[in-house]
Short mmCIF file of C-alpha atoms in Angstrom, two decimals:
data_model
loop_
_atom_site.label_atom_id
_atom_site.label_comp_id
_atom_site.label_asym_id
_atom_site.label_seq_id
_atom_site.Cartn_x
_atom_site.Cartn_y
_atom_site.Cartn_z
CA UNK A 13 0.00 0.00 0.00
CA UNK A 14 1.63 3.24 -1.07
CA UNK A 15 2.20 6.41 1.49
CA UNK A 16 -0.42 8.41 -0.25
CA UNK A 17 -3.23 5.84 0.08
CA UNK A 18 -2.29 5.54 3.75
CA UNK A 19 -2.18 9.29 4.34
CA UNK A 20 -5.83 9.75 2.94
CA UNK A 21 -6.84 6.51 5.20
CA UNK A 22 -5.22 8.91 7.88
CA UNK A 23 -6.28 12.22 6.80
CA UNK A 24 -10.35 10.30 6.76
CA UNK A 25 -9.93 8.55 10.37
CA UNK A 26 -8.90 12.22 11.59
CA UNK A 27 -11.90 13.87 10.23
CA UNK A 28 -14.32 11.11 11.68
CA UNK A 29 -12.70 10.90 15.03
CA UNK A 30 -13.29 14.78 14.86
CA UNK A 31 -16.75 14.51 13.56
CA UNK A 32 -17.38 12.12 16.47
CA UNK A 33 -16.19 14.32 19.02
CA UNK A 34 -18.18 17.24 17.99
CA UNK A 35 -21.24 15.23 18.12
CA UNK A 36 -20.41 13.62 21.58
CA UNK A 37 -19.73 17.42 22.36
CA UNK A 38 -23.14 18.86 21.17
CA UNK A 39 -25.02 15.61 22.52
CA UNK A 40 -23.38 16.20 26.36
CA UNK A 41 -24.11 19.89 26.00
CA UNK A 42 -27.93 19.02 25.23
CA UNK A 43 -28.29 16.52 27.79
CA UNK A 44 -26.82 18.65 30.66
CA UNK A 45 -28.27 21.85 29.85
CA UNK A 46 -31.32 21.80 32.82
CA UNK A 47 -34.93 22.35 31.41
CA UNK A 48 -35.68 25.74 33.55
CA UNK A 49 -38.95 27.93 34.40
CA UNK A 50 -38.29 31.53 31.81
CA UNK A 51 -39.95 34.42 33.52
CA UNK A 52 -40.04 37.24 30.95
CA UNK A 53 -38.21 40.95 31.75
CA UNK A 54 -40.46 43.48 31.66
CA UNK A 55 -40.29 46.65 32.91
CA UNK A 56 -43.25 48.27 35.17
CA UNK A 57 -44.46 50.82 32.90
CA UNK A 58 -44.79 48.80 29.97
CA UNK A 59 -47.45 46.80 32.41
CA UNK A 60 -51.37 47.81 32.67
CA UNK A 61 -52.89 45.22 34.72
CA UNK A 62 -51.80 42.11 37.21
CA UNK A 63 -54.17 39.66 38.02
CA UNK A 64 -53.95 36.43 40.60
CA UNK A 65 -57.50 34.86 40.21
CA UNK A 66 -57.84 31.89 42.84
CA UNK A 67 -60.59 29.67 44.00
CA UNK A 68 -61.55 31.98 46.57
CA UNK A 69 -60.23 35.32 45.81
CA UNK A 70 -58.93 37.66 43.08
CA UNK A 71 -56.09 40.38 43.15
CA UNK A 72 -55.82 43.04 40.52
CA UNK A 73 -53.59 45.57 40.36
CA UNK A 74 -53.80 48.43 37.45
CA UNK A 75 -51.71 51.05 37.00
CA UNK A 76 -52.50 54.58 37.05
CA UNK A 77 -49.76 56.68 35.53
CA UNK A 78 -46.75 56.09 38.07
CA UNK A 79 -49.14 54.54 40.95
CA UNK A 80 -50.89 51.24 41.22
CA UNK A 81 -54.36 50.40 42.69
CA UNK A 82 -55.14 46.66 43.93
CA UNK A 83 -58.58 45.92 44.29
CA UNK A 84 -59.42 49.57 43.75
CA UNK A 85 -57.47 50.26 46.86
CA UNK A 86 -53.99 52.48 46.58
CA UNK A 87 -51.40 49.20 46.46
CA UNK A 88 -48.02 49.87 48.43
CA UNK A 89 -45.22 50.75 46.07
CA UNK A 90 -42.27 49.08 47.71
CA UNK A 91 -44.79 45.29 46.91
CA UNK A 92 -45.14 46.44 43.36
CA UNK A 93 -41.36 47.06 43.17
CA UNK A 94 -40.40 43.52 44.78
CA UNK A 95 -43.00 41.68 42.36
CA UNK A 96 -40.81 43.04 39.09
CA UNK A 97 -37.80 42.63 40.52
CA UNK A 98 -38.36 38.95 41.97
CA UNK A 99 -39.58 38.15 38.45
CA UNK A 100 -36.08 39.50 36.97
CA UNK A 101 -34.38 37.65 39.57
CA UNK A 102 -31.86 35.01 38.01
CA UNK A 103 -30.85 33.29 41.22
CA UNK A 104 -34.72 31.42 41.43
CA UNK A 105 -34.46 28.18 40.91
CA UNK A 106 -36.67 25.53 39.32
CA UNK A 107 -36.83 21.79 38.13
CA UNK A 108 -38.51 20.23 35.73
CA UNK A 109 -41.08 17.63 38.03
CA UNK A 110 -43.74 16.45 34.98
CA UNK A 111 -44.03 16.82 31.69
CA UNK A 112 -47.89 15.40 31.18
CA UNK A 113 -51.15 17.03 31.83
CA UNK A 114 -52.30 14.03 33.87
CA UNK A 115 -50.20 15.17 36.52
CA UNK A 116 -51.83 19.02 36.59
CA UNK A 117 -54.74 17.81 38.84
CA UNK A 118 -52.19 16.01 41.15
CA UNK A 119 -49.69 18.98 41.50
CA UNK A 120 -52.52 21.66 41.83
CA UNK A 121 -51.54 23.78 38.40
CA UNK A 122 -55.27 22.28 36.86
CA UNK A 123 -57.59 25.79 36.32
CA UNK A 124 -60.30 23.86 39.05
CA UNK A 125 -57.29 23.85 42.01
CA UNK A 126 -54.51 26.20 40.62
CA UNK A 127 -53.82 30.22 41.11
CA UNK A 128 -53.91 31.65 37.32
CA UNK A 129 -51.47 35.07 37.47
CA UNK A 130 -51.78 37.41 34.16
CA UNK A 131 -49.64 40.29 33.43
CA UNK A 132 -50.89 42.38 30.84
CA UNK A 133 -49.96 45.29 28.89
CA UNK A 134 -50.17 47.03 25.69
CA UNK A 135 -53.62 45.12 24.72
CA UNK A 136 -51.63 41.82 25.15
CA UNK A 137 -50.66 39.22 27.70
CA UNK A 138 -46.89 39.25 28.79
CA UNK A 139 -47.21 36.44 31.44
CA UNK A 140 -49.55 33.78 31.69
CA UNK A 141 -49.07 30.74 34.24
CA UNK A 142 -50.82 28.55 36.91
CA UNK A 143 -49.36 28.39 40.43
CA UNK A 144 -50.75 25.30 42.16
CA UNK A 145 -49.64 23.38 45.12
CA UNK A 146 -46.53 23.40 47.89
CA UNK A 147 -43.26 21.51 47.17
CA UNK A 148 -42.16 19.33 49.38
CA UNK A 149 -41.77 20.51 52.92
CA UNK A 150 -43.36 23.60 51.69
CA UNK A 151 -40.22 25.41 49.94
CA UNK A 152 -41.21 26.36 46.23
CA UNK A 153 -44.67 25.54 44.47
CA UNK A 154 -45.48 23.82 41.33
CA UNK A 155 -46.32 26.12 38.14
CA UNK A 156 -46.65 25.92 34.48
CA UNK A 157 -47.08 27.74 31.52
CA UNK A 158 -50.78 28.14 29.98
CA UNK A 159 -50.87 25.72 27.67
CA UNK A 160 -47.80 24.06 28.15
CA UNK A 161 -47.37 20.46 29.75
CA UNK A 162 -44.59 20.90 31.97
CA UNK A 163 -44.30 22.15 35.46
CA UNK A 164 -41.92 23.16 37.31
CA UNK A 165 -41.03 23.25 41.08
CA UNK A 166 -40.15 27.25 41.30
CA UNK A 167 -38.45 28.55 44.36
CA UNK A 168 -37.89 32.47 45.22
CA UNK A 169 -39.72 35.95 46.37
CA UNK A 170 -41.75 35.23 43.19
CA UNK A 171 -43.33 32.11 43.98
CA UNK A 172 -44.10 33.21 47.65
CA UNK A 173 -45.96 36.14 46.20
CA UNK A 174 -48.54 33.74 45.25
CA UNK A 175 -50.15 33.31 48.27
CA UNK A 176 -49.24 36.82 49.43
CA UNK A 177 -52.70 37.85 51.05
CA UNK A 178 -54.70 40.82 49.61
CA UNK A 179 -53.91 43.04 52.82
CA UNK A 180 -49.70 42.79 51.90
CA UNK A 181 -50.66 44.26 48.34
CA UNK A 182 -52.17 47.45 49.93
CA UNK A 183 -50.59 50.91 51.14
CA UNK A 184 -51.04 50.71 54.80
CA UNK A 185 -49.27 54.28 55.13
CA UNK A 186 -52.82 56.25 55.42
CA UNK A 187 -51.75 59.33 56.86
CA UNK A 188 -48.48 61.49 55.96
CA UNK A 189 -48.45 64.62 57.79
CA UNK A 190 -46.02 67.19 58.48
CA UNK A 191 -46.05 68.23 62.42
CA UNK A 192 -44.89 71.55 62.44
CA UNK A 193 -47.81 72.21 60.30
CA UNK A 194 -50.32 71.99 63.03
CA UNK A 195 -51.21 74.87 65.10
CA UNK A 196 -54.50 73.05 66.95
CA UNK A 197 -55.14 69.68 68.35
CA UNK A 198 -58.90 68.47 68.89
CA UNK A 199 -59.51 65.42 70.94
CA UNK A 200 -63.02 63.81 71.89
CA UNK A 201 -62.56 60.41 74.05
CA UNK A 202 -66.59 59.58 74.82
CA UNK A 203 -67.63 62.41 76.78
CA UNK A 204 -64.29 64.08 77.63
CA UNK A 205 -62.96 66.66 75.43
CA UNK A 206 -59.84 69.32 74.90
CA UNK A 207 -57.94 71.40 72.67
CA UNK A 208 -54.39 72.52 72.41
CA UNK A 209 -53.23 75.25 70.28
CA UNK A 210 -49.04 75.95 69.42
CA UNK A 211 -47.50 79.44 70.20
CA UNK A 212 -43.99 79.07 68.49
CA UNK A 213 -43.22 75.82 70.20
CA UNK A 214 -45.09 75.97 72.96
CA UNK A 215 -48.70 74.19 73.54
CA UNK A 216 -51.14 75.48 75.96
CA UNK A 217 -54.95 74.13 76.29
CA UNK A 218 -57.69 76.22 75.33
CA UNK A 219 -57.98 77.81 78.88
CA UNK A 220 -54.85 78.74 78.50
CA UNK A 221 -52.83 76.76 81.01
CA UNK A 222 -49.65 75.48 79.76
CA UNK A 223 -49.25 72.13 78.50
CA UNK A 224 -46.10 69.81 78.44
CA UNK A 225 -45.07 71.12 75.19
CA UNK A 226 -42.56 67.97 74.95
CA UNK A 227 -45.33 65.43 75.14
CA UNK A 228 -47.70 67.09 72.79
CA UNK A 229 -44.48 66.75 70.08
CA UNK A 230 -44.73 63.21 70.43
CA UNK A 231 -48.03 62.88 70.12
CA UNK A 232 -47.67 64.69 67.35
CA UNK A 233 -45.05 61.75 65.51
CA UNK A 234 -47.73 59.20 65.55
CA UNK A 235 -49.64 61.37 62.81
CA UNK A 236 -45.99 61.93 60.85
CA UNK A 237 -46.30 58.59 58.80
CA UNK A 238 -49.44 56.87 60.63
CA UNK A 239 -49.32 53.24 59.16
CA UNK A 240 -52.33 50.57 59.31
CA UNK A 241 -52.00 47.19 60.75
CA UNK A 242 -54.24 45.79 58.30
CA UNK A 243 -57.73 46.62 56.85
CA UNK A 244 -60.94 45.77 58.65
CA UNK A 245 -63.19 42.87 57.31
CA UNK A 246 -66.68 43.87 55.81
CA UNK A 247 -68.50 42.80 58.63
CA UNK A 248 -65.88 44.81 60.81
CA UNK A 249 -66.70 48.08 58.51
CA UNK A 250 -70.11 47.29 58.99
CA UNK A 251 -70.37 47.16 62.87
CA UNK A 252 -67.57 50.63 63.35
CA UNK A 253 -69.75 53.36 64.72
CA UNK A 254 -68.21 57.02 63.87
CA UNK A 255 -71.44 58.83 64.52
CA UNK A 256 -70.37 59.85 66.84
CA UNK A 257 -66.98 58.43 66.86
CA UNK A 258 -65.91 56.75 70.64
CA UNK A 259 -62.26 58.56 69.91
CA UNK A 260 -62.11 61.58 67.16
CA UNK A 261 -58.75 64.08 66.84
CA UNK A 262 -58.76 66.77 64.67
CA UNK A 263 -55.80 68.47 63.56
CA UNK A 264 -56.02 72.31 61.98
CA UNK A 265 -52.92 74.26 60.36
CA UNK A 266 -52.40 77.99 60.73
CA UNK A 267 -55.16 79.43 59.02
CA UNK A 268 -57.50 76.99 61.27
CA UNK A 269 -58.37 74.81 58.54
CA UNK A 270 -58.61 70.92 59.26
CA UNK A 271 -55.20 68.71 58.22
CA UNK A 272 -56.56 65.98 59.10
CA UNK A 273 -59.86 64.26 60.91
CA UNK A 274 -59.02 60.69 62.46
CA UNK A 275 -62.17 58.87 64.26
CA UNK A 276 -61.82 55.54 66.17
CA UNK A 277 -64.47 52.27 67.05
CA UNK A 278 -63.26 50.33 69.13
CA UNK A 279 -64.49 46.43 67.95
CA UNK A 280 -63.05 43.13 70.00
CA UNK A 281 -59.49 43.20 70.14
CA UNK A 282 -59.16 45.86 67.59
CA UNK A 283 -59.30 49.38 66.55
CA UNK A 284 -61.51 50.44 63.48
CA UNK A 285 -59.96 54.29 62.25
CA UNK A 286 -61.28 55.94 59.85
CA UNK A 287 -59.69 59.31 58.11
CA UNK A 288 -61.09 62.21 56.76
CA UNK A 289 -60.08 65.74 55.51
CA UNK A 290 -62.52 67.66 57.87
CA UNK A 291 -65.39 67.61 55.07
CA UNK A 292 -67.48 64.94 56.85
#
C-alpha cells in the first residue's frame, strides 16, 4: 500500500474521530443543559394590569400613571417594586417535576385547584401561568405555563408572592403629615374633650394653662407617617360606629383649617380608624 493511500486513510480517520467528538460534544451539551422555568423581563411601565384569580379570591392591580391600585385600593409601592424585581431575579431556581397534563390535577396547576397570574400590557398578555400546590416541605410551588405540559417546582420571592394575602398588596401608610404644620389639636374620648393650640413651640390648652409642650411633640409623631396594621373585614366596617366616633382628633394648620380628621371604634381586640379631611 503506497504512502499516499495511507495518508488519505489517515487524513479520513482524523476527520471522523473529529466529527465524532463534535457530536459527543453537542449531545453532552444538550443533555446537561437543565430544562428551567423563563420568567419574561419586563419593565413596570410597559405593564397595565396584574391579576392572581384563585378559587376563593382575586387580586388586581392596574396602574395609574406612576401609581398602582389593587382591588381599587392604593397598592403599596415598595410590593409592586419587589414583584418586578423577583420576576427578573436570576438566582430562582426551578426543576422540571412532569411533563404530562395528567399530573396538573395532582400537582394543583389544573384551572379547578390552581392560582392563574396574568400580566398584561399594551392590549396583550406578557405572562400567563398557573401556580398550584406546595413543594415538598413547603419550599417552592409547582407552576406551568398556559398551555404548556410541563411544570416546574419554582423557588424564590416570586413564587411566595402567590399566596401573598390581599392586605400585603395594599398601602397601609394612610396618613403622611407634616407636624410643624399643626397649630391646633382636637380630641373627643366619649364624653371628655380638649384642645391645644401651638405658640412658636409651645402648647397650651384652650384655657390657657400650659401644657407639656414635649409630650404634645410626640403625640404629634404618631400622625408623621401613621401606618395601618391591616384593613378591617366587611363585617368589621359594617359594625364601626363614627357617629359619633368613641375617639375623634382633629388636627387644623395655621389658618384653622382641618389637616386631618381621624375617628376611632373600638371592635373586639381591635381598633376600626377611619380618616377624613374635615369635610365629613
Amino acid at each position: 500500500m503506497s504512502s499516499k493511500v495511507l495518508l488519505r486513510i489517515a487524513l479520513v480517520l482524523m476527520i471522523a474521530l473529529a466529527a465524532w467528538a463534535l457530536l459527543a460534544v453537542l449531545r453532552r451539551a444538550a443533555t446537561d443543559s437543565p430544562v428551567t422555568f423563563l420568567l419574561p423581563h419586563m419593565a413596570a411601565d410597559s405593564v397595565e394590569t396584574i391579576e392572581y384569580l384563585g378559587r376563593q379570591d382575586t387580586i388586581r392591580l392596574a396602574r395609574q400613571g406612576e401609581h398602582w391600585t389593587v382591588n381599587g385600593h392604593p397598592a403599596a409601592p415598595k410590593v409592586v417594586e419587589a414583584f418586578f424585581r423577583a420576576m427578573a431575579d436570576t438566582t430562582a431556581r426551578s426543576e422540571l417535576v412532569a411533563q404530562s397534563a395528567e399530573s396538573h390535577a395532582r400537582l394543583g396547576v389544573d384551572s379547578a385547584a390552581g392560582k392563574h397570574l396574568t400580566v398584561s400590557g399594551g392590549g396583550k398578555k406578557l405572562l400567563d401561568i398557573w401556580f398550584g400546590s406546595r413543594g415538598p416541605d413547603f419550599e417552592g410551588f409547582y407552576v406551568r405555563h398556559a398551555g404548556d405540559n410541563q411544570v416546574f417546582l419554582l423557588r424564590g420571592t416570586f413564587a411566595d408572592l402567590t399566596v401573598q394575602p390581599l392586605d400585603d398588596w395594599r398601602e397601609k401608610q394612610v396618613l403622611t403629615l407634616a407636624t410643624d404644620s399643626v397649630a391646633r389639636i382636637d380630641v373627643v374620648r366619649g364624653k371628655q374633650s380638649y384642645s391645644l393650640a401651638r405658640s412658636g413651640s409651645a402648647w397650651t390648652f384652650a384655657k390657657g394653662s400650659a401644657a407639656d409642650s414635649a409630650r404634645v411633640a410626640r403625640f404629634l409623631t404618631l400622625f408623621k407617617e401613621l401606618r395601618a396594621t391591616g384593613f378591617p373585614t366587611t363585617s368589621q366596617a359594617d359594625s364601626a360606629k363614627f357617629a359619633p366616633a368613641e375617639r375623634k382628633v382633629t388636627l387644623f394648620g395655621a389658618a384653622g383649617q382641618p389637616r386631618a380628621v381621624l375617628s376611632l371604634d373600638s371592635l373586639p381586640s381591635v381598633f376600626v380608624l377611619r380618616i377624613g379631611d374635615g369635610g365629613e
